Amino acid sequence: MQPARITAVVLSVLVVLACGPAGQPAPEPPDWILLIHGGAGVISPDTAADERERYAAGLRSALAAGRDVLDRGGSAVDAVEAVLMLMEDDALFNAGRGAVFTWDGTHELDASIMDGAGHGCGAVAGVTTVRNPIRLARLVMDRSDHVLFAGEGAEAFADSTAVERVDNHWFDTARRREALEKKKAGQDRLGTVGCVARDRAGDLAAGTSTGGMTGKRFGRVGDSPIVGAGTWADNGTCAVSCTGIGEEFIRYGIAQRIGDMMEYGGLSLQEAADQVVHHILEEGDGGLIALDADGNAVMAYNTIGMFRGAASSAGRFEVAIWDEPERPQ
Ligand code: ASP
């Protein structure tokens, strides 16, 4: 091929790569974007307006905390940690204060965090005295040679850090005790927290924190602290945080599977998320939030609702529980 012809072919390939489907320029990704969830499950559409608004307000404060970090140029990992610490301290959500009760009437908390720039990750499972498990997970990532500490080992690791400690009863809340009583009577309720972010530098991060499932038995660990199941972040593909019946998310490696479908199967983020939520998982199993490297966002669930929110540098700031966004009252 003549050099001029080669140049023309290369140029046209570059033009195609830079353009959307109909030759339109591909939309610029927002400078930063942030998604959160506060659990998926049986959330009755008849929920009283004041309770609905309490959840919406909790989601908005969490979004605002992440927005503040990302807006001033902070990293995606810092934003995820800030958002989840706030949600852990909010007794409405099943993470940190407000975590559900185990069958034995105690609390065992799980969390994980992952940095999309280089596969750094940290997780803790079954901690009982750490006020903010996501903070401890971050320290596992930043300050240890390991990825996951469980039970007594996680508590021992916490002893070597300055994280705030509390008595296990500090996590008690009346509504979660009521949920345990209902569970013992055969009913259930979910409510984990998660966050995914893409910062101004284009780095992705994901994190998830939970009290697990109401009435869980001795030492049960769900998907939330399992990197690849409940949490995943890789700058080359996507950042994902899941919520729902953890056993199912572990069985199918749901969070990482989305990245694999994109990397090896050529699927878009939306296609991969639809595939896992509506074809691999079963109706009622849960949901997830996910971002890709181009700033595309997905919030998908196969339950009645999912507490969730989105914010971006392009001015997006919205929360939702069912299919429609919640409007401030
Ligand atoms: N996935 C969590 C677990 O199984 C629970 C939830 O998301 O509500 O521990």
Tab-separated table of C-alpha atoms and ligand atoms in Angstrom:
chain	number	residue	atom	x	y	z
A	1	MET	CA	0.000	0.000	0.000
A	2	GLN	CA	1.226	3.522	-0.804
A	3	PRO	CA	2.235	5.616	2.248
A	4	ALA	CA	-0.506	8.180	1.443
A	5	ARG	CA	-3.105	5.398	1.282
A	6	ILE	CA	-1.882	3.941	4.591
A	7	THR	CA	-2.163	7.386	6.198
A	8	ALA	CA	-5.728	7.725	4.900
A	9	VAL	CA	-6.714	4.294	6.263
A	10	VAL	CA	-5.148	5.035	9.655
A	11	LEU	CA	-6.890	8.394	9.791
A	12	SER	CA	-10.266	6.916	8.952
A	13	VAL	CA	-9.803	4.231	11.637
A	14	LEU	CA	-8.983	6.960	14.148
A	15	VAL	CA	-12.065	8.914	13.084
A	16	VAL	CA	-14.241	5.792	13.532
A	17	LEU	CA	-12.725	5.157	16.986
A	18	ALA	CA	-13.414	8.738	18.049
A	19	CYS	CA	-16.990	8.667	16.803
A	20	GLY	CA	-20.219	7.189	18.044
A	21	PRO	CA	-22.426	4.796	16.058
A	22	ALA	CA	-23.808	7.219	13.459
A	23	GLY	CA	-20.523	9.020	12.899
A	24	GLN	CA	-21.380	11.398	15.770
A	25	PRO	CA	-18.436	12.368	17.999
A	26	ALA	CA	-18.451	10.022	21.051
A	27	PRO	CA	-19.832	11.950	24.067
A	28	GLU	CA	-17.134	13.229	26.403
A	29	PRO	CA	-17.194	11.320	29.702
A	30	PRO	CA	-18.060	13.552	32.669
A	31	ASP	CA	-14.965	14.694	34.626
A	32	TRP	CA	-16.126	12.549	37.511
A	33	ILE	CA	-19.107	10.335	38.283
A	34	LEU	CA	-20.344	8.536	41.367
A	35	LEU	CA	-23.043	5.904	41.986
A	36	ILE	CA	-24.257	4.593	45.333
A	37	HIS	CA	-26.650	1.917	46.538
A	38	GLY	CA	-28.257	1.312	49.900
A	39	GLY	CA	-29.448	-2.233	49.286
A	40	ALA	CA	-31.938	-4.020	47.055
A	41	GLY	CA	-34.894	-6.149	48.043
A	42	VAL	CA	-38.515	-6.174	48.997
A	43	ILE	CA	-39.126	-2.451	49.475
A	44	SER	CA	-42.865	-1.954	49.548
A	45	PRO	CA	-44.124	0.730	47.141
A	46	ASP	CA	-46.545	1.583	49.973
A	47	THR	CA	-43.654	2.781	52.170
A	48	ALA	CA	-44.856	5.872	54.081
A	49	ALA	CA	-43.785	9.205	52.583
A	50	ASP	CA	-41.749	10.202	55.649
A	51	GLU	CA	-39.770	6.949	55.656
A	52	ARG	CA	-39.211	7.265	51.909
A	53	GLU	CA	-37.914	10.775	52.432
A	54	ARG	CA	-35.599	9.618	55.249
A	55	TYR	CA	-33.973	7.145	52.842
A	56	ALA	CA	-33.815	9.733	50.070
A	57	ALA	CA	-32.182	12.219	52.452
A	58	GLY	CA	-29.650	9.597	53.600
A	59	LEU	CA	-28.777	8.811	49.985
A	60	ARG	CA	-28.460	12.515	49.134
A	61	SER	CA	-26.050	13.156	52.043
A	62	ALA	CA	-23.922	10.204	50.927
A	63	LEU	CA	-23.878	11.486	47.338
A	64	ALA	CA	-22.933	14.964	48.553
A	65	ALA	CA	-19.997	13.545	50.544
A	66	GLY	CA	-18.668	11.761	47.440
A	67	ARG	CA	-19.295	14.769	45.225
A	68	ASP	CA	-17.238	16.975	47.559
A	69	VAL	CA	-14.248	14.611	47.352
A	70	LEU	CA	-14.386	14.177	43.572
A	71	ASP	CA	-15.150	17.810	42.814
A	72	ARG	CA	-12.003	19.022	44.533
A	73	GLY	CA	-9.927	16.501	42.544
A	74	GLY	CA	-9.862	13.715	45.170
A	75	SER	CA	-9.383	10.098	44.125
A	76	ALA	CA	-12.142	7.597	43.385
A	77	VAL	CA	-10.922	5.429	46.278
A	78	ASP	CA	-11.130	8.355	48.722
A	79	ALA	CA	-14.636	9.150	47.481
A	80	VAL	CA	-15.802	5.548	47.908
A	81	GLU	CA	-14.403	5.412	51.441
A	82	ALA	CA	-15.936	8.785	52.434
A	83	VAL	CA	-19.365	7.824	51.057
A	84	LEU	CA	-19.425	4.413	52.699
A	85	MET	CA	-18.224	5.697	56.091
A	86	LEU	CA	-21.139	8.107	56.074
A	87	MET	CA	-23.604	5.382	55.102
A	88	GLU	CA	-22.147	3.059	57.748
A	89	ASP	CA	-22.848	5.734	60.373
A	90	ASP	CA	-26.436	6.131	59.142
A	91	ALA	CA	-28.590	3.682	61.104
A	92	LEU	CA	-31.038	3.409	58.199
A	93	PHE	CA	-28.673	1.198	56.259
A	94	ASN	CA	-27.514	-2.339	56.959
A	95	ALA	CA	-23.827	-1.506	57.442
A	96	GLY	CA	-21.946	-0.167	60.466
A	97	ARG	CA	-24.491	1.294	62.891
A	98	GLY	CA	-27.820	-0.233	61.929
A	99	ALA	CA	-26.236	-3.501	60.774
A	100	VAL	CA	-28.602	-6.458	60.962
A	101	PHE	CA	-28.469	-9.006	63.779
A	102	THR	CA	-27.027	-12.491	63.455
A	103	TRP	CA	-29.201	-15.397	64.587
A	104	ASP	CA	-27.508	-15.159	67.979
A	105	GLY	CA	-28.360	-11.475	68.399
A	106	THR	CA	-24.879	-10.071	67.672
A	107	HIS	CA	-23.398	-8.167	64.688
A	108	GLU	CA	-20.699	-9.405	62.271
A	109	LEU	CA	-19.714	-6.854	59.663
A	110	ASP	CA	-18.106	-7.300	56.241
A	111	ALA	CA	-16.568	-4.778	53.820
A	112	SER	CA	-14.252	-4.517	50.833
A	113	ILE	CA	-12.716	-1.826	48.666
A	114	MET	CA	-10.897	-2.017	45.333
A	115	ASP	CA	-8.787	0.459	43.380
A	116	GLY	CA	-9.223	0.113	39.604
A	117	ALA	CA	-5.711	1.422	39.004
A	118	GLY	CA	-3.664	-1.708	39.640
A	119	HIS	CA	-5.990	-4.212	41.340
A	120	GLY	CA	-5.195	-3.014	44.863
A	121	CYS	CA	-7.873	-4.296	47.224
A	122	GLY	CA	-8.609	-4.843	50.897
A	123	ALA	CA	-11.383	-6.564	52.809
A	124	VAL	CA	-12.544	-7.583	56.274
A	125	ALA	CA	-15.112	-10.193	57.239
A	126	GLY	CA	-16.955	-10.827	60.484
A	127	VAL	CA	-15.616	-7.834	62.426
A	128	THR	CA	-17.476	-7.097	65.641
A	129	THR	CA	-15.999	-3.931	67.178
A	130	VAL	CA	-14.937	-1.749	64.244
A	131	ARG	CA	-17.212	1.259	63.826
A	132	ASN	CA	-16.364	1.704	60.114
A	133	PRO	CA	-15.428	-1.600	58.467
A	134	ILE	CA	-14.792	0.143	55.114
A	135	ARG	CA	-12.032	2.175	56.803
A	136	LEU	CA	-10.413	-1.026	58.038
A	137	ALA	CA	-10.732	-2.582	54.564
A	138	ARG	CA	-8.951	0.472	53.146
A	139	LEU	CA	-6.149	0.005	55.688
A	140	VAL	CA	-5.846	-3.668	54.721
A	141	MET	CA	-5.351	-2.468	51.138
A	142	ASP	CA	-2.938	0.353	51.963
A	143	ARG	CA	-0.982	-0.968	54.918
A	144	SER	CA	-0.877	-4.758	54.817
A	145	ASP	CA	0.583	-7.383	52.504
A	146	HIS	CA	-2.767	-9.159	52.452
A	147	VAL	CA	-6.203	-8.731	50.924
A	148	LEU	CA	-8.731	-10.191	53.388
A	149	PHE	CA	-8.697	-10.545	57.183
A	150	ALA	CA	-11.521	-12.421	58.904
A	151	GLY	CA	-12.934	-12.659	62.431
A	152	GLU	CA	-10.389	-12.525	65.252
A	153	GLY	CA	-7.591	-11.859	62.771
A	154	ALA	CA	-9.403	-8.797	61.471
A	155	GLU	CA	-9.885	-7.586	65.051
A	156	ALA	CA	-6.156	-8.146	65.703
A	157	PHE	CA	-5.312	-6.156	62.571
A	158	ALA	CA	-7.646	-3.402	63.800
A	159	ASP	CA	-5.650	-3.373	67.097
A	160	SER	CA	-2.587	-2.397	65.069
A	161	THR	CA	-4.388	0.635	63.572
A	162	ALA	CA	-6.097	3.723	64.970
A	163	VAL	CA	-9.604	2.847	63.706
A	164	GLU	CA	-12.423	3.685	66.106
A	165	ARG	CA	-13.662	0.730	68.188
A	166	VAL	CA	-17.084	0.276	69.737
A	167	ASP	CA	-18.886	-2.321	71.825
A	168	ASN	CA	-20.811	-4.784	69.647
A	169	HIS	CA	-24.086	-3.470	71.128
A	170	TRP	CA	-23.314	-0.068	69.593
A	171	PHE	CA	-24.599	-1.531	66.316
A	172	ASP	CA	-27.983	-2.468	67.891
A	173	THR	CA	-31.057	-0.699	66.573
A	174	ALA	CA	-34.662	-1.422	67.440
A	175	ARG	CA	-35.758	-1.889	63.818
A	176	ARG	CA	-33.030	-4.461	63.125
A	177	ARG	CA	-34.017	-6.386	66.243
A	178	GLU	CA	-37.573	-6.349	64.946
A	179	ALA	CA	-36.228	-7.612	61.580
A	180	LEU	CA	-34.519	-10.512	63.385
A	181	GLU	CA	-37.761	-11.352	65.116
A	182	LYS	CA	-39.539	-11.264	61.737
A	183	LYS	CA	-36.790	-13.377	60.167
A	184	LYS	CA	-37.190	-15.923	62.928
A	185	ALA	CA	-40.854	-15.821	62.018
A	186	GLY	CA	-39.972	-16.449	58.355
A	187	GLN	CA	-39.570	-12.965	56.804
A	188	ASP	CA	-36.431	-11.141	55.662
A	189	ARG	CA	-34.980	-7.772	54.661
A	190	LEU	CA	-31.804	-6.634	52.862
A	191	GLY	CA	-29.938	-3.266	52.868
A	192	THR	CA	-26.170	-3.250	52.234
A	193	VAL	CA	-24.325	-0.090	51.061
A	194	GLY	CA	-22.055	0.277	48.044
A	195	CYS	CA	-20.337	2.913	45.955
A	196	VAL	CA	-18.514	3.098	42.625
A	197	ALA	CA	-16.662	6.166	41.380
A	198	ARG	CA	-14.605	7.472	38.483
A	199	ASP	CA	-12.389	10.444	39.360
A	200	ARG	CA	-10.997	13.320	37.293
A	201	ALA	CA	-7.871	11.272	36.504
A	202	GLY	CA	-10.092	8.539	35.012
A	203	ASP	CA	-9.411	6.031	37.801
A	204	LEU	CA	-12.226	3.732	38.922
A	205	ALA	CA	-12.904	2.382	42.421
A	206	ALA	CA	-15.589	0.307	44.138
A	207	GLY	CA	-16.529	-0.556	47.709
A	208	THR	CA	-19.240	-2.438	49.576
A	209	SER	CA	-20.087	-2.683	53.295
A	210	THR	CA	-22.724	-4.744	55.081
A	211	GLY	CA	-24.014	-6.359	58.215
A	212	GLY	CA	-24.887	-9.342	55.975
A	213	MET	CA	-28.218	-11.133	56.050
A	214	THR	CA	-30.582	-10.874	59.007
A	215	GLY	CA	-30.345	-14.002	61.165
A	216	LYS	CA	-27.153	-15.298	59.494
A	217	ARG	CA	-25.487	-18.227	61.265
A	218	PHE	CA	-22.056	-18.502	62.918
A	219	GLY	CA	-19.290	-17.101	60.754
A	220	ARG	CA	-21.384	-16.831	57.594
A	221	VAL	CA	-19.659	-14.527	55.091
A	222	GLY	CA	-21.502	-13.103	52.091
A	223	ASP	CA	-20.305	-11.555	48.842
A	224	SER	CA	-19.643	-8.031	50.104
A	225	PRO	CA	-16.081	-8.664	51.364
A	226	ILE	CA	-15.283	-11.058	48.494
A	227	VAL	CA	-13.413	-9.270	45.723
A	228	GLY	CA	-14.803	-10.517	42.414
A	229	ALA	CA	-18.192	-11.442	43.910
A	230	GLY	CA	-19.592	-8.310	45.598
A	231	THR	CA	-16.949	-5.748	44.613
A	232	TRP	CA	-14.726	-5.252	41.566
A	233	ALA	CA	-12.745	-2.418	39.986
A	234	ASP	CA	-10.392	-2.456	37.014
A	235	ASN	CA	-9.633	0.705	35.047
A	236	GLY	CA	-9.640	-1.338	31.833
A	237	THR	CA	-13.270	-2.384	32.193
A	238	CYS	CA	-15.491	-1.346	35.090
A	239	ALA	CA	-16.170	-0.781	38.781
A	240	VAL	CA	-19.037	-2.760	40.352
A	241	SER	CA	-20.705	-3.010	43.775
A	242	CYS	CA	-23.422	-5.607	44.369
A	243	THR	CA	-26.219	-6.139	46.862
A	244	GLY	CA	-28.568	-9.034	47.433
A	245	ILE	CA	-28.384	-12.683	48.406
A	246	GLY	CA	-24.614	-12.972	48.800
A	247	GLU	CA	-24.459	-16.718	48.228
A	248	GLU	CA	-25.744	-16.245	44.656
A	249	PHE	CA	-23.291	-13.422	43.929
A	250	ILE	CA	-20.396	-15.604	45.149
A	251	ARG	CA	-21.571	-18.661	43.164
A	252	TYR	CA	-21.462	-16.746	39.902
A	253	GLY	CA	-18.587	-14.316	40.657
A	254	ILE	CA	-20.975	-11.591	39.616
A	255	ALA	CA	-18.925	-8.378	39.979
A	256	GLN	CA	-15.842	-9.629	38.153
A	257	ARG	CA	-17.965	-11.490	35.600
A	258	ILE	CA	-19.242	-8.155	34.308
A	259	GLY	CA	-15.648	-7.047	33.674
A	260	ASP	CA	-14.818	-10.386	32.049
A	261	MET	CA	-17.825	-10.170	29.730
A	262	MET	CA	-16.624	-6.735	28.644
A	263	GLU	CA	-12.980	-7.744	28.278
A	264	TYR	CA	-13.333	-11.166	26.668
A	265	GLY	CA	-16.831	-11.045	25.230
A	266	GLY	CA	-16.825	-7.508	23.865
A	267	LEU	CA	-20.092	-6.630	25.664
A	268	SER	CA	-20.863	-3.076	26.732
A	269	LEU	CA	-21.285	-2.370	30.456
A	270	GLN	CA	-25.067	-2.198	30.016
A	271	GLU	CA	-25.211	-5.501	28.105
A	272	ALA	CA	-23.011	-7.296	30.636
A	273	ALA	CA	-24.990	-5.960	33.602
A	274	ASP	CA	-28.323	-6.909	31.987
A	275	GLN	CA	-26.988	-10.377	31.297
A	276	VAL	CA	-25.944	-11.075	34.889
A	277	VAL	CA	-28.886	-9.372	36.591
A	278	HIS	CA	-31.636	-10.763	34.355
A	279	HIS	CA	-30.225	-14.027	32.978
A	280	ILE	CA	-27.610	-15.399	35.388
A	281	LEU	CA	-29.109	-14.322	38.703
A	282	GLU	CA	-32.708	-15.159	39.542
A	283	GLU	CA	-35.584	-12.791	40.050
A	284	GLY	CA	-35.399	-11.404	43.604
A	285	ASP	CA	-31.660	-12.065	44.094
A	286	GLY	CA	-30.583	-8.394	44.171
A	287	GLY	CA	-28.907	-5.707	42.108
A	288	LEU	CA	-25.751	-3.767	41.385
A	289	ILE	CA	-24.284	-0.423	40.434
A	290	ALA	CA	-21.501	-0.165	37.854
A	291	LEU	CA	-19.408	2.359	35.925
A	292	ASP	CA	-17.099	1.826	32.990
A	293	ALA	CA	-13.907	3.608	32.003
A	294	ASP	CA	-15.878	5.964	29.718
A	295	GLY	CA	-18.153	7.045	32.557
A	296	ASN	CA	-21.175	4.994	31.420
A	297	ALA	CA	-23.358	4.154	34.404
A	298	VAL	CA	-25.692	1.238	35.163
A	299	MET	CA	-27.950	0.651	38.176
A	300	ALA	CA	-29.754	-2.659	37.652
A	301	TYR	CA	-31.820	-4.894	39.945
A	302	ASN	CA	-34.219	-7.802	39.775
A	303	THR	CA	-35.929	-7.033	43.085
A	304	ILE	CA	-38.882	-4.766	43.768
A	305	GLY	CA	-36.583	-1.828	44.402
A	306	MET	CA	-33.028	-0.715	45.121
A	307	PHE	CA	-32.021	2.330	47.159
A	308	ARG	CA	-29.613	4.165	44.866
A	309	GLY	CA	-28.232	7.487	43.672
A	310	ALA	CA	-26.026	9.078	41.048
A	311	ALA	CA	-24.012	12.298	40.862
A	312	SER	CA	-21.632	13.662	38.246
A	313	SER	CA	-19.598	16.712	37.270
A	314	ALA	CA	-22.170	17.225	34.507
A	315	GLY	CA	-24.732	18.235	37.151
A	316	ARG	CA	-26.463	14.884	37.703
A	317	PHE	CA	-27.628	14.511	41.317
A	318	GLU	CA	-30.528	12.125	41.822
A	319	VAL	CA	-31.750	9.363	44.091
A	320	ALA	CA	-34.289	6.598	43.467
A	321	ILE	CA	-35.861	3.603	45.191
A	322	TRP	CA	-38.134	2.109	42.553
A	323	ASP	CA	-38.090	2.829	38.798
A	324	GLU	CA	-38.727	6.588	39.066
A	325	PRO	CA	-36.288	9.116	40.650
A	326	GLU	CA	-37.334	10.389	44.105
A	327	ARG	CA	-38.177	14.097	44.162
A	328	PRO	CA	-37.265	16.139	47.295
A	329	GLN	CA	-40.439	16.681	49.396
B	1	ASP	N1	-25.042	-9.152	49.887
B	1	ASP	C1	-25.123	-9.035	51.319
B	1	ASP	C2	-24.750	-10.353	51.934
B	1	ASP	O1	-25.135	-11.373	51.404
B	1	ASP	C3	-26.488	-8.628	51.790
B	1	ASP	C4	-27.143	-7.479	51.061
B	1	ASP	O2	-26.650	-7.030	50.040
B	1	ASP	O3	-28.174	-7.009	51.517
B	1	ASP	O4	-24.152	-10.371	52.968
